Structure formats: C-alpha cells, structure tokens
Short mmCIF file of C-alpha atoms in Angstrom, two decimals:
data_model
loop_
_atom_site.label_atom_id
_atom_site.label_comp_id
_atom_site.label_asym_id
_atom_site.label_seq_id
_atom_site.Cartn_x
_atom_site.Cartn_y
_atom_site.Cartn_z
CA MET A 1 97.82 -54.68 47.17
CA ARG A 2 98.38 -58.24 45.99
CA MET A 3 95.33 -60.01 44.53
CA ASP A 4 95.76 -63.42 42.91
CA ASN A 5 92.44 -63.62 41.07
CA ALA A 6 92.18 -62.50 37.46
CA GLY A 7 90.81 -59.01 36.94
CA PRO A 8 90.09 -56.49 34.19
CA ILE A 9 92.71 -54.51 32.31
CA GLY A 10 92.71 -51.00 33.75
CA ILE A 11 92.62 -48.04 31.36
CA PHE A 12 93.29 -44.65 32.95
CA ASP A 13 93.02 -41.15 31.54
CA SER A 14 92.63 -37.68 32.98
CA GLY A 15 89.41 -37.33 31.01
CA TYR A 16 87.67 -38.61 27.91
CA GLY A 17 90.49 -38.86 25.39
CA GLY A 18 91.62 -42.25 26.67
CA LEU A 19 88.35 -43.63 25.33
CA THR A 20 89.92 -43.48 21.85
CA ILE A 21 92.67 -45.77 23.17
CA LEU A 22 90.14 -48.05 24.88
CA ASP A 23 88.15 -48.27 21.65
CA ALA A 24 91.21 -49.36 19.66
CA ILE A 25 92.29 -51.86 22.33
CA ARG A 26 88.84 -53.45 22.48
CA ARG A 27 88.81 -53.84 18.70
CA GLU A 28 92.18 -55.58 18.84
CA LEU A 29 91.51 -57.55 22.05
CA PRO A 30 87.73 -57.92 22.48
CA GLN A 31 87.97 -61.00 24.69
CA TYR A 32 89.26 -59.20 27.79
CA ASP A 33 87.43 -57.27 30.51
CA TYR A 34 88.26 -53.58 30.91
CA LEU A 35 87.88 -51.04 33.72
CA TYR A 36 88.09 -47.46 32.46
CA LEU A 37 88.78 -44.68 34.96
CA GLY A 38 88.55 -41.03 33.95
CA ASP A 39 89.70 -38.36 36.41
CA ASN A 40 87.39 -35.85 34.76
CA ALA A 41 86.91 -33.75 37.89
CA ARG A 42 90.61 -32.81 37.90
CA ALA A 43 91.19 -32.60 34.15
CA PRO A 44 93.02 -31.31 32.24
CA TYR A 45 96.37 -32.67 33.38
CA GLY A 46 98.35 -30.96 30.63
CA PRO A 47 99.13 -27.66 32.42
CA ARG A 48 99.79 -29.31 35.81
CA SER A 49 103.24 -29.86 37.32
CA PHE A 50 105.09 -33.17 37.24
CA SER A 51 104.51 -33.71 40.98
CA VAL A 52 100.76 -33.11 40.78
CA VAL A 53 100.31 -35.33 37.71
CA TYR A 54 102.35 -38.04 39.40
CA GLU A 55 100.26 -37.91 42.59
CA PHE A 56 96.93 -37.91 40.71
CA THR A 57 98.05 -40.78 38.46
CA ARG A 58 99.39 -42.70 41.43
CA GLN A 59 96.03 -42.44 43.17
CA ALA A 60 94.23 -43.71 40.07
CA VAL A 61 96.60 -46.65 39.54
CA ALA A 62 96.33 -47.62 43.20
CA GLN A 63 92.53 -47.59 42.93
CA LEU A 64 92.54 -49.74 39.79
CA PHE A 65 94.87 -52.22 41.48
CA HIS A 66 92.56 -52.26 44.51
CA MET A 67 89.64 -53.08 42.20
CA GLY A 68 91.39 -56.12 40.82
CA CYS A 69 93.45 -54.92 37.86
CA HIS A 70 96.86 -56.54 37.45
CA LEU A 71 97.72 -54.49 34.37
CA VAL A 72 97.01 -50.77 33.91
CA VAL A 73 97.48 -48.77 30.73
CA LEU A 74 97.98 -45.02 31.15
CA ALA A 75 95.88 -43.95 28.15
CA CYS A 76 97.00 -40.37 28.68
CA ASN A 77 100.08 -38.80 27.14
CA THR A 78 100.56 -36.37 30.03
CA ALA A 79 100.41 -39.13 32.64
CA SER A 80 102.69 -41.31 30.51
CA ALA A 81 105.15 -38.41 30.21
CA LYS A 82 105.09 -37.17 33.79
CA ALA A 83 104.23 -40.17 36.00
CA LEU A 84 104.85 -43.53 34.31
CA ARG A 85 108.57 -43.91 34.95
CA THR A 86 108.34 -42.98 38.65
CA ILE A 87 105.42 -45.35 39.23
CA GLN A 88 107.27 -48.17 37.48
CA GLN A 89 110.54 -47.62 39.28
CA GLN A 90 109.46 -46.51 42.77
CA ASP A 91 105.89 -47.59 43.47
CA LEU A 92 105.44 -50.98 41.81
CA PRO A 93 108.34 -52.64 43.67
CA ARG A 94 106.74 -51.57 46.97
CA TRP A 95 103.13 -52.30 46.01
CA ASP A 96 103.42 -55.55 44.07
CA ALA A 97 106.28 -56.41 41.74
CA GLN A 98 103.95 -58.64 39.71
CA ARG A 99 101.71 -55.75 38.66
CA ARG A 100 102.37 -53.80 35.48
CA VAL A 101 101.74 -50.21 34.36
CA LEU A 102 102.27 -49.33 30.70
CA GLY A 103 102.19 -46.00 28.85
CA ILE A 104 101.24 -44.95 25.33
CA ILE A 105 104.27 -42.94 24.20
CA ARG A 106 106.72 -45.78 23.58
CA PRO A 107 104.47 -47.80 21.20
CA THR A 108 104.25 -44.80 18.87
CA ALA A 109 107.96 -44.08 19.21
CA GLU A 110 108.73 -47.68 18.24
CA VAL A 111 106.91 -47.52 14.90
CA ILE A 112 107.72 -43.97 13.84
CA GLY A 113 110.96 -45.02 12.17
CA SER A 114 109.01 -46.94 9.53
CA LEU A 115 106.58 -44.07 8.90
CA THR A 116 108.96 -41.25 7.96
CA LYS A 117 111.20 -40.96 4.93
CA THR A 118 112.60 -37.49 5.58
CA ARG A 119 113.41 -38.40 9.23
CA HIS A 120 111.69 -35.18 10.30
CA ILE A 121 108.49 -35.60 12.34
CA GLY A 122 106.12 -33.44 14.33
CA VAL A 123 104.41 -34.12 17.65
CA MET A 124 101.17 -32.23 18.24
CA ALA A 125 100.25 -32.48 21.92
CA THR A 126 99.33 -30.68 25.11
CA GLU A 127 101.71 -28.14 26.61
CA GLY A 128 102.67 -30.58 29.36
CA THR A 129 103.57 -33.38 26.96
CA VAL A 130 105.54 -31.05 24.68
CA LYS A 131 107.49 -29.52 27.57
CA SER A 132 108.29 -32.94 29.02
CA LEU A 133 110.23 -33.83 25.84
CA SER A 134 109.07 -37.42 26.38
CA TYR A 135 108.59 -38.12 22.68
CA GLU A 136 111.99 -36.67 21.87
CA MET A 137 113.66 -38.85 24.50
CA GLU A 138 111.89 -42.07 23.51
CA ILE A 139 112.48 -41.52 19.81
CA GLU A 140 116.13 -40.60 20.42
CA LYS A 141 116.66 -43.99 22.09
CA LEU A 142 115.18 -45.91 19.18
CA HIS A 143 115.81 -43.67 16.15
CA PRO A 144 118.62 -41.22 16.91
CA ASP A 145 118.60 -39.90 13.34
CA ILE A 146 115.02 -38.55 13.56
CA ARG A 147 114.43 -34.86 14.27
CA VAL A 148 111.35 -34.18 16.40
CA THR A 149 109.44 -30.88 16.47
CA GLY A 150 106.89 -30.56 19.27
CA VAL A 151 103.97 -28.14 18.97
CA ALA A 152 101.56 -27.42 21.82
CA CYS A 153 97.90 -27.24 20.75
CA PRO A 154 96.15 -25.90 23.87
CA PHE A 155 92.77 -25.23 22.24
CA TRP A 156 92.26 -28.66 20.69
CA VAL A 157 91.12 -30.47 23.85
CA PRO A 158 88.46 -27.83 24.72
CA LEU A 159 87.18 -27.99 21.14
CA VAL A 160 86.58 -31.71 21.57
CA GLU A 161 85.16 -31.62 25.09
CA TYR A 162 82.79 -28.75 24.31
CA ASN A 163 81.53 -30.63 21.25
CA GLU A 164 82.97 -28.06 18.84
CA ALA A 165 85.23 -30.45 16.91
CA SER A 166 83.15 -30.22 13.75
CA SER A 167 82.23 -26.54 14.06
CA ALA A 168 83.39 -23.85 11.65
CA GLY A 169 85.15 -22.10 14.53
CA ALA A 170 87.46 -25.08 15.03
CA ASP A 171 89.06 -24.58 11.62
CA TYR A 172 91.08 -21.57 12.73
CA PHE A 173 92.75 -23.36 15.65
CA VAL A 174 93.37 -26.58 13.75
CA ARG A 175 95.04 -24.73 10.90
CA LYS A 176 96.95 -22.43 13.27
CA TYR A 177 98.92 -25.20 14.99
CA ILE A 178 99.52 -27.17 11.80
CA ASP A 179 100.95 -24.03 10.21
CA GLU A 180 103.17 -23.45 13.27
CA MET A 181 104.54 -26.98 13.00
CA MET A 182 105.28 -26.76 9.28
CA GLU A 183 106.88 -23.32 9.65
CA ALA A 184 109.15 -24.73 12.36
CA ASP A 185 110.26 -27.60 10.10
CA PRO A 186 109.02 -27.76 6.47
CA LEU A 187 110.65 -31.20 6.05
CA ILE A 188 108.18 -32.93 8.36
CA ASP A 189 106.47 -35.85 6.64
CA ALA A 190 104.78 -37.50 9.66
CA ALA A 191 102.83 -35.92 12.52
CA ILE A 192 102.02 -37.80 15.72
CA LEU A 193 98.79 -36.80 17.46
CA GLY A 194 100.25 -36.90 20.95
CA CYS A 195 96.96 -36.39 22.77
CA THR A 196 94.17 -38.93 22.85
CA HIS A 197 91.48 -36.28 22.22
CA TYR A 198 92.91 -35.26 18.89
CA PRO A 199 91.56 -38.13 16.73
CA LEU A 200 88.12 -36.55 17.09
CA LEU A 201 89.51 -33.59 15.14
CA MET A 202 90.87 -35.87 12.41
CA PRO A 203 88.61 -34.65 9.56
CA LYS A 204 89.80 -31.06 10.04
CA ILE A 205 93.40 -32.08 10.73
CA GLN A 206 93.53 -34.01 7.47
CA ARG A 207 91.93 -31.10 5.65
CA TYR A 208 94.66 -28.65 6.64
CA MET A 209 97.66 -30.95 6.95
CA PRO A 210 99.94 -30.80 3.87
CA LYS A 211 99.35 -33.83 1.65
CA GLN A 212 102.88 -35.13 2.10
CA VAL A 213 102.45 -35.40 5.88
CA GLN A 214 101.07 -38.64 7.30
CA VAL A 215 98.88 -38.11 10.37
CA ILE A 216 99.51 -40.74 13.06
CA ALA A 217 96.86 -41.49 15.70
CA GLN A 218 98.08 -43.59 18.61
CA GLY A 219 95.19 -45.96 19.24
CA GLY A 220 95.94 -48.69 16.71
CA TYR A 221 99.65 -48.78 17.55
CA VAL A 222 99.00 -48.91 21.30
CA ALA A 223 96.49 -51.74 20.80
CA LYS A 224 98.89 -53.84 18.72
CA SER A 225 101.69 -53.17 21.20
CA LEU A 226 99.48 -54.33 24.07
CA ALA A 227 98.52 -57.50 22.16
CA ASP A 228 102.21 -58.21 21.59
CA TYR A 229 103.02 -57.50 25.24
CA LEU A 230 100.39 -59.95 26.49
CA GLN A 231 101.65 -62.62 24.12
CA ARG A 232 105.22 -62.15 25.36
CA HIS A 233 104.22 -62.04 29.02
CA PRO A 234 101.88 -64.96 29.80
CA GLU A 235 102.50 -64.40 33.50
CA VAL A 236 100.65 -61.09 33.13
CA GLU A 237 98.08 -62.27 30.59
CA GLN A 238 96.84 -65.07 32.83
CA HIS A 239 95.76 -62.45 35.38
CA CYS A 240 93.57 -60.62 32.84
CA SER A 241 89.96 -61.78 32.99
CA LYS A 242 88.15 -62.64 29.79
CA GLY A 243 84.48 -61.79 29.57
CA GLY A 244 84.32 -59.01 27.01
CA HIS A 245 82.87 -56.55 29.52
CA THR A 246 83.75 -52.89 30.13
CA HIS A 247 82.99 -50.92 33.28
CA TYR A 248 83.39 -47.13 33.56
CA LEU A 249 84.37 -44.97 36.52
CA THR A 250 84.65 -41.19 36.66
CA SER A 251 85.58 -38.65 39.32
CA GLU A 252 83.01 -36.31 37.76
CA ASN A 253 79.24 -36.55 37.38
CA PRO A 254 78.51 -40.02 35.93
CA GLU A 255 75.59 -38.81 33.81
CA LYS A 256 77.78 -36.14 32.22
CA PHE A 257 80.54 -38.69 31.64
CA ALA A 258 78.12 -41.13 30.01
CA GLU A 259 76.83 -38.43 27.65
CA GLN A 260 80.31 -37.40 26.56
CA ALA A 261 81.68 -40.95 26.39
CA GLN A 262 78.91 -41.96 24.02
CA ARG A 263 80.29 -39.46 21.50
CA PHE A 264 83.74 -41.04 21.70
CA LEU A 265 82.58 -44.65 21.51
CA ASN A 266 79.36 -44.43 19.48
CA GLU A 267 77.57 -46.70 21.94
CA PRO A 268 75.53 -46.26 25.15
CA VAL A 269 77.69 -45.91 28.28
CA SER A 270 76.84 -46.21 31.97
CA ALA A 271 79.31 -44.95 34.57
CA GLU A 272 79.82 -44.85 38.33
CA HIS A 273 81.29 -42.03 40.41
CA ILE A 274 84.50 -42.41 42.39
CA ASP A 275 86.24 -39.75 44.50
CA LEU A 276 89.93 -40.10 43.75
CA ALA A 277 90.85 -37.08 45.88
CA THR A 278 90.04 -39.00 49.07
CA ILE A 279 92.19 -42.02 48.22
CA THR A 280 95.17 -42.55 50.52
CA VAL A 281 97.92 -44.38 48.67
CA LYS A 282 99.89 -46.97 50.60
CA GLN A 283 103.55 -46.00 50.79
#
C-alpha cells in the first residue's frame, strides 16, 4: 500500500454526518486537498457490532490509502469507537507504518476538562457509541475526576437524514433525550454531541437544553487538533497535497449523496460512486 507521492487527506464517515467535520477542517486548513468517503449504502453504523464496523471501516481506510491518502480521519464516532484502535494497532503496521489514521473522540476528550465546572458532563450519541463507553474511557485517562453520563439518541440521525431537523415533529425527540440526560444527572453543565449529524439539530438542542449546560459540537475541536497534529508531525504533513480541492465518494447513489451533502455544506457537491462491499483488504 505504500505510495510516496503526496495525496489528499482522507475523511471517512458511515454517511453524511462527517461532512460537518470536513466543513470545520476545511475552514481551519483550507490549503489541503481532501477526499471524502461516505459509506451511505451501509449506514447507519451505530447499531452494528464491533466486528462489522471494524470490517467496514477497514475497507474504507484501505480504499482511501489506495487512492493516495497518507492520513485518514475517521469522521464518525461509531467508527472511532469500534474500529480505530484495532486499525492503528493491527493493520497499519502490516500495511504501511508511515500511514496514519486518526479518530474524533480524543480531541473532544482532551478539551472537556476546560469546559466543565461541575465536572459532570453528558454525551449524546448513537447507541453504538454510548455502549462502547469510548468517551468514558478517553475522558477517564485525561480527567479522572469527571463523571460522564451517556445517552443514546436513536431518532436524531433519521431526523437529519430525512430533512426533518427543523420540523415541529423533531421537538419531541430532541427534548426527550435532553430530559433523559438531565434526569440521569442534574449536575451536568456540558453536553458533548457525540454524533456528527447532531449539529444540524443545534437550534432545537439549544432551545431545550438548560441554560447552564454548554453544548459542545466536535467539528471545531477536531479541526484544531488536526492542525496541531500536522504541525507536530512534519513527516506526515509533507505527504498531504495542497491544492484546496475536495473530491467526494459514496457507496450510495451519487446524485442522492450530492443533494444531501449540499444541505450539510451549503455549496454544490458532485460525487462519484464506489462499491466498498467488493473491496478485498490486503492482510
């Protein structure tokens, strides 16, 4: 899998939510090229097992490496929770020890200590991310005094993907999960949106979130963390091409992807289809 020429930074998500991460990264680092890959045909990843998420993510990372990426960001909380560590520890040494795969949970865990005064925080995420306890484990390493309460919000992703985020019907489900979180721990003063779709529900989330609770979207923190990483690792940065271009791939219908992606990015999008299910990953 080794390729010595510079290539784009790969951004992978199971669907559309990773576009909110891509958007933040491009604002912070507009000079680089990016290759976004959405496995929309097999989304959502949230309810899937660890082994399935790992295999799907592994296929996507292998494809992005094959297309010239030296650095891949898993812009998906479920993939970061269920696949990142295994890919880093088992696959990269066999594929190419110079390649890098980063997740989006640790950057948020790193900053949360400065964003809570009560040391009680909530994580609102998919069922898979909540059950993985990935946020709890990362935060425990860095801030052992912080208590984390995870709340699964299974209806929030469909609300976004079916373009119902601003509808009156969304209010019930937004308020429902916020109330569950605050009932579980009334001392919470910071809530991490642990799914990349959730920022599109931000107006309603802020409407129903208690005023003392700061709502934390991941994008900006991930982008700043990536900028810092590239500065600290020039051996990786030099393999990231700089042209300011973004290319989009999807395992679903490219016209459907382009229509949805335009809502996330507020700009015209053109995408190409790729069949990840047929990819054979080199052992």
